[in-house]
Coordinates of C-alpha atoms in Angstrom, one line a residue:
M636 CA 0.2 0.0 -0.4
L637 CA 2.9 2.3 0.6
T638 CA 4.0 2.2 -2.9
Y639 CA 0.3 2.7 -4.4
I640 CA 0.6 6.2 -2.2
I641 CA 4.1 7.1 -3.2
K642 CA 2.8 6.4 -6.6
R643 CA -0.4 8.8 -5.9
L644 CA 1.5 11.5 -4.6
A645 CA 4.3 11.7 -7.4
L646 CA 1.1 11.3 -10.1
M647 CA -0.4 14.3 -8.1
I648 CA 2.2 16.9 -9.3
P649 CA 1.7 16.8 -13.2
T650 CA -2.2 16.6 -12.4
F651 CA -2.0 19.5 -10.4
L652 CA 0.5 21.7 -13.0
A653 CA -2.1 20.8 -15.6
I654 CA -5.0 21.8 -13.5
S655 CA -3.4 25.3 -12.4
L656 CA -2.3 25.8 -16.3
I657 CA -6.0 25.4 -17.0
V658 CA -7.3 27.5 -14.6
F659 CA -5.1 29.9 -14.7
A660 CA -5.5 30.7 -18.8
V661 CA -9.4 30.2 -18.2
V662 CA -9.4 33.0 -15.3
N663 CA -7.2 34.7 -17.0
F664 CA -8.4 35.3 -20.3
A665 CA -11.9 36.2 -19.4
P666 CA -13.4 39.3 -20.6
G667 CA -13.0 42.4 -17.8
N668 CA -10.4 44.4 -16.7
P669 CA -9.1 43.4 -13.1
G670 CA -8.6 46.8 -10.9
A671 CA -10.0 49.2 -13.3
K672 CA -13.4 49.7 -10.3
Q673 CA -10.2 50.3 -7.8
A674 CA -8.5 53.2 -9.9
G675 CA -12.1 54.9 -10.1
A676 CA -12.8 53.9 -14.2
E677 CA -16.4 53.8 -14.7
G678 CA -17.9 50.8 -15.6
G679 CA -15.1 49.0 -14.5
Q680 CA -13.4 49.4 -18.6
Q681 CA -11.0 52.2 -18.1
A682 CA -9.4 54.9 -15.9
N683 CA -10.7 57.9 -18.0
T684 CA -8.6 60.7 -16.0
G685 CA -4.4 61.2 -15.8
E686 CA -4.3 60.1 -11.9
Q687 CA -6.7 57.4 -12.5
R688 CA -4.9 56.0 -15.4
E689 CA -1.3 56.2 -13.5
S690 CA -3.0 54.8 -10.9
Y691 CA -4.5 51.8 -13.1
R692 CA -1.0 51.6 -14.5
I693 CA 0.9 51.1 -11.5
F694 CA -2.0 48.9 -10.0
K695 CA -1.7 46.5 -13.2
E696 CA 2.2 46.2 -12.9
Q697 CA 2.4 45.4 -9.1
F698 CA 0.2 42.6 -10.3
N699 CA 1.9 41.6 -13.1
L700 CA -1.7 42.6 -15.0
D701 CA 0.7 44.3 -17.9
K702 CA 2.4 40.9 -18.6
P703 CA 1.1 38.1 -21.0
V704 CA -0.5 35.3 -19.7
L705 CA 1.7 32.3 -20.6
L706 CA 4.6 32.8 -23.2
N707 CA 6.1 36.5 -24.0
F708 CA 6.9 37.8 -27.1
R709 CA 7.4 41.4 -26.6
Y710 CA 11.2 41.1 -27.2
D711 CA 10.8 40.8 -30.7
L712 CA 8.3 44.1 -31.5
S713 CA 8.7 45.6 -34.4
N714 CA 8.4 49.3 -36.0
E715 CA 6.1 48.3 -37.4
D716 CA 3.5 46.5 -34.8
V717 CA 4.2 49.6 -32.7
S718 CA 3.7 51.8 -35.8
K719 CA -0.1 50.2 -36.0
V720 CA -1.0 50.9 -32.4
L721 CA -0.2 54.2 -32.4
S722 CA -2.1 55.2 -35.1
D723 CA -5.0 54.0 -34.1
I724 CA -4.8 55.7 -30.6
L725 CA -4.2 58.8 -33.0
N726 CA -7.0 57.7 -35.3
E727 CA -5.8 60.9 -37.7
N728 CA -9.1 59.3 -40.7
G729 CA -11.6 59.2 -38.0
E730 CA -12.3 55.2 -38.4
I731 CA -11.3 53.6 -35.3
S732 CA -13.9 53.4 -32.7
P733 CA -13.8 54.7 -29.1
A734 CA -13.3 50.7 -27.9
L735 CA -10.3 50.4 -30.1
R736 CA -8.7 53.4 -29.1
I737 CA -8.8 52.5 -25.5
V738 CA -7.4 48.6 -26.1
S739 CA -4.6 50.6 -28.5
Q740 CA -3.8 53.1 -25.8
E741 CA -3.7 49.8 -22.9
T742 CA -1.6 47.4 -25.3
V743 CA 1.3 50.1 -25.7
E744 CA 1.1 51.0 -22.4
N745 CA 1.3 47.3 -21.2
W746 CA 3.9 46.6 -23.5
G747 CA 6.4 48.5 -21.1
R748 CA 10.0 49.2 -21.9
Y749 CA 9.9 46.0 -24.4
A750 CA 8.5 49.2 -26.9
V751 CA 11.1 51.6 -26.3
P752 CA 13.5 50.8 -28.9
A753 CA 10.5 51.0 -31.6
L754 CA 9.3 53.8 -30.0
M755 CA 12.6 55.6 -30.5
D756 CA 13.1 54.8 -34.4
I757 CA 9.4 56.8 -34.8
L758 CA 10.2 59.6 -33.0
N759 CA 13.6 59.9 -35.5
T760 CA 12.1 58.5 -38.6
S761 CA 8.6 59.1 -38.7
D762 CA 7.5 61.6 -41.5
N763 CA 3.5 61.8 -38.6
V764 CA 4.8 64.6 -36.7
A765 CA 1.2 63.6 -34.9
M766 CA 3.3 60.0 -34.5
R767 CA 6.2 61.8 -33.1
A768 CA 4.8 63.8 -30.8
L769 CA 3.0 60.3 -29.2
A770 CA 5.7 59.0 -29.7
S771 CA 7.8 61.3 -27.5
Q772 CA 4.8 60.9 -25.2
R773 CA 4.5 57.4 -25.0
L774 CA 8.7 57.4 -23.8
T775 CA 7.7 58.9 -20.6
I776 CA 6.1 56.3 -19.4
N777 CA 7.1 53.4 -21.5
A778 CA 11.1 53.8 -20.5
R779 CA 10.4 54.0 -17.1
K780 CA 12.1 50.9 -15.1
R781 CA 9.8 49.2 -12.7
L782 CA 10.5 50.1 -8.9
A783 CA 11.8 47.0 -6.4
G784 CA 9.4 45.5 -4.2
E785 CA 6.6 43.9 -5.3
F786 CA 4.4 46.6 -2.6
R787 CA 6.9 48.5 -2.2
K788 CA 6.9 46.8 1.6
N789 CA 9.9 45.3 3.7
L790 CA 12.3 46.7 1.1
T791 CA 15.6 45.6 2.2
A792 CA 18.1 48.7 2.1
E793 CA 19.9 47.8 -1.3
Q794 CA 16.2 47.6 -2.6
K795 CA 16.0 51.5 -1.2
A796 CA 18.9 52.7 -2.9
E797 CA 17.4 50.9 -6.4
N798 CA 14.7 52.9 -6.4
K799 CA 15.8 56.2 -5.5
I800 CA 17.8 56.1 -8.4
I801 CA 14.9 54.8 -10.4
A802 CA 12.7 57.7 -8.8
A803 CA 15.3 59.9 -9.8
E804 CA 15.2 58.6 -13.8
V805 CA 11.5 58.9 -13.7
A806 CA 11.6 62.5 -12.7
S807 CA 13.9 63.7 -15.3
F808 CA 11.6 62.6 -17.7
K809 CA 9.0 64.7 -17.0
G810 CA 8.5 67.4 -19.9
T811 CA 10.1 66.0 -22.1
Y812 CA 7.9 65.0 -25.0
F813 CA 6.2 67.5 -27.8
M814 CA 2.9 68.6 -28.8
V815 CA 1.7 68.9 -32.6
E816 CA 1.7 72.7 -33.4
G817 CA -1.7 74.0 -31.8
A818 CA -1.8 71.4 -29.2
E819 CA -1.1 73.7 -26.1
D820 CA 1.0 71.8 -23.0
K821 CA 2.9 73.8 -20.4
N822 CA 5.1 71.0 -19.6
A823 CA 5.9 70.5 -23.2
I824 CA 8.8 70.9 -24.5
S825 CA 10.2 71.7 -28.5
E826 CA 10.6 68.5 -31.0
V827 CA 14.5 69.4 -31.5
E828 CA 15.1 69.4 -27.1
S829 CA 12.8 66.5 -27.1
K830 CA 14.6 64.5 -29.5
A831 CA 18.1 65.4 -28.0
F832 CA 17.2 64.2 -24.1
W833 CA 15.5 61.0 -25.7
N834 CA 18.6 60.1 -28.3
T835 CA 21.1 60.5 -25.2
W836 CA 19.5 58.7 -22.5
Y837 CA 18.8 56.0 -25.7
E838 CA 22.4 55.9 -25.8
T839 CA 23.5 55.7 -22.4
N840 CA 20.7 52.7 -21.6
K841 CA 20.7 50.9 -25.1
E842 CA 22.7 48.2 -23.9
G843 CA 19.6 46.9 -21.2
F844 CA 17.3 46.4 -24.8
A845 CA 19.7 44.1 -26.8
Y846 CA 19.0 40.7 -25.6
S847 CA 20.8 37.7 -25.9
S848 CA 19.6 34.3 -27.0
T849 CA 19.5 33.2 -23.6
E850 CA 17.6 36.1 -22.1
K851 CA 15.0 36.4 -25.4
M852 CA 14.1 32.9 -24.0
S853 CA 14.1 34.0 -20.2
I854 CA 11.8 36.8 -21.9
L855 CA 9.7 34.5 -23.8
F856 CA 8.8 32.4 -20.8
F857 CA 9.6 33.7 -17.1
D858 CA 8.3 37.1 -17.6
T859 CA 4.8 36.3 -17.9
R860 CA 1.9 36.0 -15.3
F861 CA 2.2 32.6 -15.5
A862 CA 5.4 32.4 -14.4
K863 CA 5.2 34.9 -11.8
Y864 CA 2.5 33.6 -10.3
W865 CA 4.1 29.9 -9.8
G866 CA 7.6 31.5 -8.9
N867 CA 5.4 32.6 -5.6
L868 CA 3.2 29.9 -5.4
I869 CA 6.4 27.2 -5.1
R870 CA 7.2 29.7 -2.2
L871 CA 3.8 28.8 -1.2
D872 CA 2.5 32.6 -1.6
F873 CA -0.6 33.2 -3.3
G874 CA 0.4 36.8 -3.5
V875 CA -2.3 39.5 -2.4
S876 CA -5.8 40.0 -2.8
H877 CA -6.7 43.1 -5.5
L878 CA -9.2 44.7 -3.8
D879 CA -7.7 45.2 -0.4
K880 CA -3.8 44.1 -0.7
R881 CA -4.1 41.4 2.1
P882 CA -2.5 38.7 2.1
V883 CA -4.5 35.7 0.1
L884 CA -3.5 33.1 2.0
E885 CA -4.5 35.1 5.2
K886 CA -8.0 36.1 3.5
V887 CA -8.5 32.1 3.1
F888 CA -8.2 31.6 6.7
S889 CA -10.2 34.3 8.3
K890 CA -13.1 32.5 6.0
L891 CA -12.6 28.9 6.9
K892 CA -14.9 29.4 10.2
Y893 CA -17.8 30.0 8.9
S894 CA -17.1 28.3 5.3
L895 CA -16.2 25.0 8.2
S896 CA -19.0 25.6 10.9
L897 CA -21.6 25.4 7.9
A898 CA -20.5 22.3 5.6
V899 CA -19.0 19.9 8.4
T900 CA -22.2 20.8 10.3
S901 CA -24.3 19.8 6.9
V902 CA -22.2 16.9 6.2
T903 CA -22.4 15.4 9.7
L904 CA -26.2 15.4 10.0
A905 CA -26.6 14.5 6.4
Y906 CA -24.1 11.5 6.6
F907 CA -26.0 10.5 10.1
I908 CA -29.8 11.0 9.0
S909 CA -29.0 9.5 5.4
L910 CA -27.3 6.2 6.6
P911 CA -30.2 5.2 9.0
L912 CA -32.5 6.0 6.8
G913 CA -30.6 4.3 3.4
I914 CA -31.0 1.4 5.5
W915 CA -34.3 1.1 6.8
S916 CA -35.8 2.0 3.3
A917 CA -33.6 -1.1 2.1
V918 CA -35.0 -3.8 5.0
N919 CA -38.4 -2.1 3.8
E920 CA -38.2 -2.3 0.0
N921 CA -41.0 -1.4 -1.7
S922 CA -43.2 -0.9 1.1
P923 CA -46.1 1.6 1.9
S924 CA -43.5 3.0 4.7
D925 CA -40.1 3.4 1.7
R926 CA -42.4 4.3 -1.0
F927 CA -43.9 7.3 1.1
V928 CA -40.6 8.5 2.4
T929 CA -38.7 8.2 -1.4
L930 CA -41.6 10.2 -2.6
I931 CA -40.6 13.3 -0.2
L932 CA -37.3 12.5 -0.4
F933 CA -37.0 13.1 -4.3
M934 CA -39.3 16.0 -3.8
L935 CA -37.0 17.4 -1.7
Y936 CA -34.2 16.8 -3.9
S937 CA -36.0 18.5 -7.2
L938 CA -36.2 21.8 -5.0
P939 CA -33.0 24.1 -5.7
S940 CA -31.5 25.5 -2.8
F941 CA -31.8 29.2 -4.1
F942 CA -35.9 28.7 -3.9
V943 CA -35.6 27.0 -0.7
G944 CA -33.2 30.0 1.1
V945 CA -35.9 32.8 -0.1
V946 CA -38.5 30.8 1.0
L947 CA -37.1 30.3 4.5
L948 CA -36.3 34.0 4.6
N949 CA -39.8 35.1 3.6
F950 CA -41.4 32.6 6.3
F951 CA -39.4 32.6 9.2
T952 CA -37.1 35.8 9.5
I953 CA -38.5 39.0 8.2
G954 CA -42.0 38.4 10.2
S955 CA -44.0 36.9 7.5
P956 CA -46.2 34.9 9.5
V957 CA -43.3 34.4 12.1
Q958 CA -40.0 36.0 12.7
W959 CA -37.9 33.4 14.4
F960 CA -34.6 33.4 13.2
P961 CA -31.9 36.4 12.1
T962 CA -32.6 37.6 8.1
A963 CA -28.5 37.2 7.5
G964 CA -24.9 37.1 9.5
F965 CA -23.1 34.6 10.9
E966 CA -23.3 35.6 14.6
S967 CA -25.0 39.1 16.0
I968 CA -23.2 41.8 16.8
D969 CA -22.9 42.3 20.5
T970 CA -21.2 38.9 21.1
S971 CA -18.7 40.8 22.8
E972 CA -21.0 40.8 25.7
M973 CA -22.0 37.4 25.2
T974 CA -21.0 33.9 28.0
T975 CA -19.5 30.9 26.0
L976 CA -22.7 29.1 25.7
E977 CA -24.7 32.1 24.9
H978 CA -22.3 32.8 21.8
L979 CA -22.7 29.1 20.5
K980 CA -26.8 29.6 21.3
D981 CA -26.4 33.4 19.0
I982 CA -24.6 31.7 16.2
A983 CA -26.5 28.0 16.1
W984 CA -29.7 30.4 15.8
H985 CA -27.9 32.4 12.7
L986 CA -27.3 29.2 10.9
F987 CA -30.4 27.2 11.4
L988 CA -31.8 28.0 8.3
P989 CA -28.6 28.0 6.4
I990 CA -27.9 24.4 7.4
T991 CA -31.1 23.2 6.6
C992 CA -30.8 24.4 3.1
M993 CA -27.7 22.8 2.6
T994 CA -28.6 19.6 4.3
Y995 CA -31.8 18.4 2.7
G996 CA -30.3 17.8 -0.9
A997 CA -27.7 16.0 0.3
L998 CA -29.9 13.9 3.0
A999 CA -32.5 13.1 0.2
A1000 CA -29.1 11.6 -2.5
L1001 CA -27.0 10.1 0.0
S1002 CA -30.1 7.8 1.3
R1003 CA -31.2 6.9 -2.0
Y1004 CA -27.1 5.9 -2.5
A1005 CA -27.3 4.2 1.0
R1006 CA -30.1 1.8 -0.2
T1007 CA -29.3 1.3 -3.3
G1008 CA -25.8 -0.2 -2.5
L1009 CA -27.6 -2.4 0.3
L1010 CA -30.4 -4.1 -2.2
D1011 CA -27.6 -5.2 -4.8
T1012 CA -25.5 -6.4 -1.4
I1013 CA -28.5 -8.0 0.6
R1014 CA -29.8 -10.0 -2.7
A1015 CA -25.8 -11.7 -2.7
D1016 CA -24.6 -15.1 -1.5
F1017 CA -22.5 -14.7 1.4
I1018 CA -25.8 -12.9 2.9
R1019 CA -27.8 -15.6 2.3
T1020 CA -25.3 -18.2 3.8
A1021 CA -25.2 -15.6 6.8
R1022 CA -29.0 -16.1 7.3
A1023 CA -28.8 -20.0 7.1
K1024 CA -26.1 -19.8 9.9
G1025 CA -28.6 -19.0 12.0
L1026 CA -28.1 -15.2 12.6
S1027 CA -30.2 -12.7 13.4
E1028 CA -31.5 -9.9 11.0
G1029 CA -30.0 -7.3 12.8
V1030 CA -26.5 -8.8 13.1
V1031 CA -26.9 -9.5 9.2
I1032 CA -27.8 -6.3 8.1
I1033 CA -25.4 -4.3 10.4
K1034 CA -22.8 -6.5 10.4
H1035 CA -22.1 -8.0 6.8
A1036 CA -24.4 -6.5 4.6
A1037 CA -24.2 -2.9 5.6
R1038 CA -20.1 -2.4 5.6
N1039 CA -20.4 -3.6 1.8
G1040 CA -22.9 -1.7 0.5
M1041 CA -21.9 1.4 1.9
I1042 CA -18.9 1.5 -0.9
P1043 CA -20.8 4.0 -2.8
I1044 CA -21.3 5.8 0.3
I1045 CA -17.4 6.1 0.9
T1046 CA -16.5 6.9 -2.7
L1047 CA -18.6 10.3 -2.2
L1048 CA -17.0 11.2 0.9
G1049 CA -13.5 11.3 -0.8
T1050 CA -15.1 14.2 -2.7
L1051 CA -16.5 16.6 0.5
L1052 CA -13.1 17.6 0.9
P1053 CA -13.1 20.3 -1.5
V1054 CA -16.5 21.0 -0.2
L1055 CA -16.2 21.6 3.2
I1056 CA -13.1 24.1 2.4
G1057 CA -15.0 25.9 -0.8
G1058 CA -18.4 26.7 1.0
S1059 CA -21.7 27.3 -0.8
V1060 CA -21.9 30.1 -2.8
V1061 CA -25.4 29.9 -3.4
I1062 CA -26.3 29.5 0.7
E1063 CA -23.6 31.7 1.8
V1064 CA -24.7 34.7 -0.6
I1065 CA -28.4 34.2 -0.1
F1066 CA -28.0 34.5 4.0
G1067 CA -25.0 37.0 4.3
I1068 CA -22.1 34.8 6.0
P1069 CA -19.0 35.8 5.0
G1070 CA -17.6 32.3 3.9
M1071 CA -14.8 31.0 1.5
G1072 CA -18.0 30.8 -1.0
K1073 CA -19.0 34.5 -0.6
M1074 CA -15.7 35.9 -1.5
G1075 CA -15.4 33.7 -3.8
F1076 CA -18.1 35.0 -5.8
E1077 CA -17.1 38.4 -4.7
A1078 CA -14.0 37.5 -6.1
I1079 CA -15.2 36.3 -9.6
M1080 CA -17.5 39.6 -9.9
L1081 CA -14.5 42.2 -9.0
R1082 CA -11.7 40.1 -11.0
D1083 CA -9.5 39.2 -8.0
Y1084 CA -7.4 36.7 -9.6
N1085 CA -5.5 36.1 -7.1
V1086 CA -8.2 34.8 -4.6
I1087 CA -10.0 32.9 -7.2
M1088 CA -6.5 31.1 -8.5
A1089 CA -6.1 30.7 -4.8
I1090 CA -9.3 29.1 -3.8
L1091 CA -9.7 26.9 -7.2
L1092 CA -6.3 25.8 -6.6
I1093 CA -7.0 24.8 -3.2
A1094 CA -9.8 23.1 -4.1
S1095 CA -8.4 21.0 -7.3
S1096 CA -5.7 19.8 -4.5
L1097 CA -8.7 18.7 -2.0
T1098 CA -10.0 16.5 -4.7
L1099 CA -6.9 15.1 -5.3
I1100 CA -6.3 14.0 -2.0
G1101 CA -10.0 13.1 -1.8
M1102 CA -9.7 10.9 -4.2
L1103 CA -6.7 9.1 -2.4
I1104 CA -8.6 9.0 1.1
S1105 CA -11.7 7.4 -0.7
D1106 CA -9.6 4.7 -2.8
L1107 CA -7.9 4.0 1.2
L1108 CA -11.1 3.6 2.4
L1109 CA -12.3 1.1 -0.5
A1110 CA -9.4 -0.8 0.9
L1111 CA -10.4 -0.6 4.3
V1112 CA -13.8 -1.8 4.1
D1113 CA -13.3 -4.4 1.1
P1114 CA -11.0 -6.9 1.7
R1115 CA -11.5 -8.3 -1.9
I1116 CA -9.6 -4.6 -2.9
T1117 CA -5.5 -4.7 -2.8
F1118 CA -2.8 -2.7 -4.1
D1119 CA 0.0 -5.1 -4.8

């Protein structure tokens, strides 16, 4: 068995890598701009003012959202590529839609320093004065180096010194662009002065833009969102939330108590009720009571949890017809003034309806699985042999039949780990419980990529572990299963 466990654990590594790659690609290619709302943009699409755009640019830089998702070919940007995007931004012929202009503006912004050689060439050789002016304006942004330290916290002395040099260089870029004739900007200078500044600067820094073959390969695979994310993940660092800059693991752990309180209680109740009920239904197969219970359970199973949740809220929380339970939340506001027993009662009072909603569907399904598994078993030859030996019906059912009939239930048990941690999105949102499910829903709505990735990867890991636990439990229950 030890050899089997080691092989399964080794197989989990490439499986987890494949899952992370697929999830990362799906999340990052989904439409929407994370952080646009935080930067003050209307509709979450694009920042409008200069301050908003700069805030959004810094935000993207901090979270590597300006980098390609999987592969980075930006070291090979051509003059034609950059000229095409600048031309779309200028829209001199009036044929470019506002949406495409916004996309083009963000594209050249995301290129960062990779676009500098092409921008310098356009500044010096383009026949279009508007294109040259725009290139000079873009250089003041694209030529900036990244500050050391992702969030400028806990910097070393060397990083602080490096950031001072970078900040001084960025300050020197101010007022080094020019405008086309007729445009007014008190910070702009003449075209001759602008070209002189940027040509001098480029000659000094030219070596930093000449990439060797090794550097190109490094950029291709490692200067990407996926590589940066996995670089952090190897150190068990899920990064920080885009919304409040809190470490993701800290946020996850802060929500666990809410989801675990719901899920563990619900699963425990479902199993403790459904297993005896399933055994009883199998023993009394096709009796009127069995058919009645089956009808009730299938009716419960057919009711969606969001519908039941809303009905329970309307009937038992807002005074129509009674107001027995609180409308939302995990606990009351004044819990600090309660004793431990009173606090537990208050939590149970708040969670009664959510747990009811989470339990009834699982109860219906598990009891039917238990009934079906036991029905197949009690017709087997070894059960007839046990009865022929004179064993009581209770011993035959509980000791011999139930052990083998519970194999389907044990298989399902291993899949519950991610449910226990991931929480229930529908129940937590309806009842206002600040657990993992609600946090995941809000992260999806606000494009908080790091939180989404953390929840999905943790759930994937627990699914793989749960499948291994299921296999091991099956071997313990059924002696016919071996791992030799």
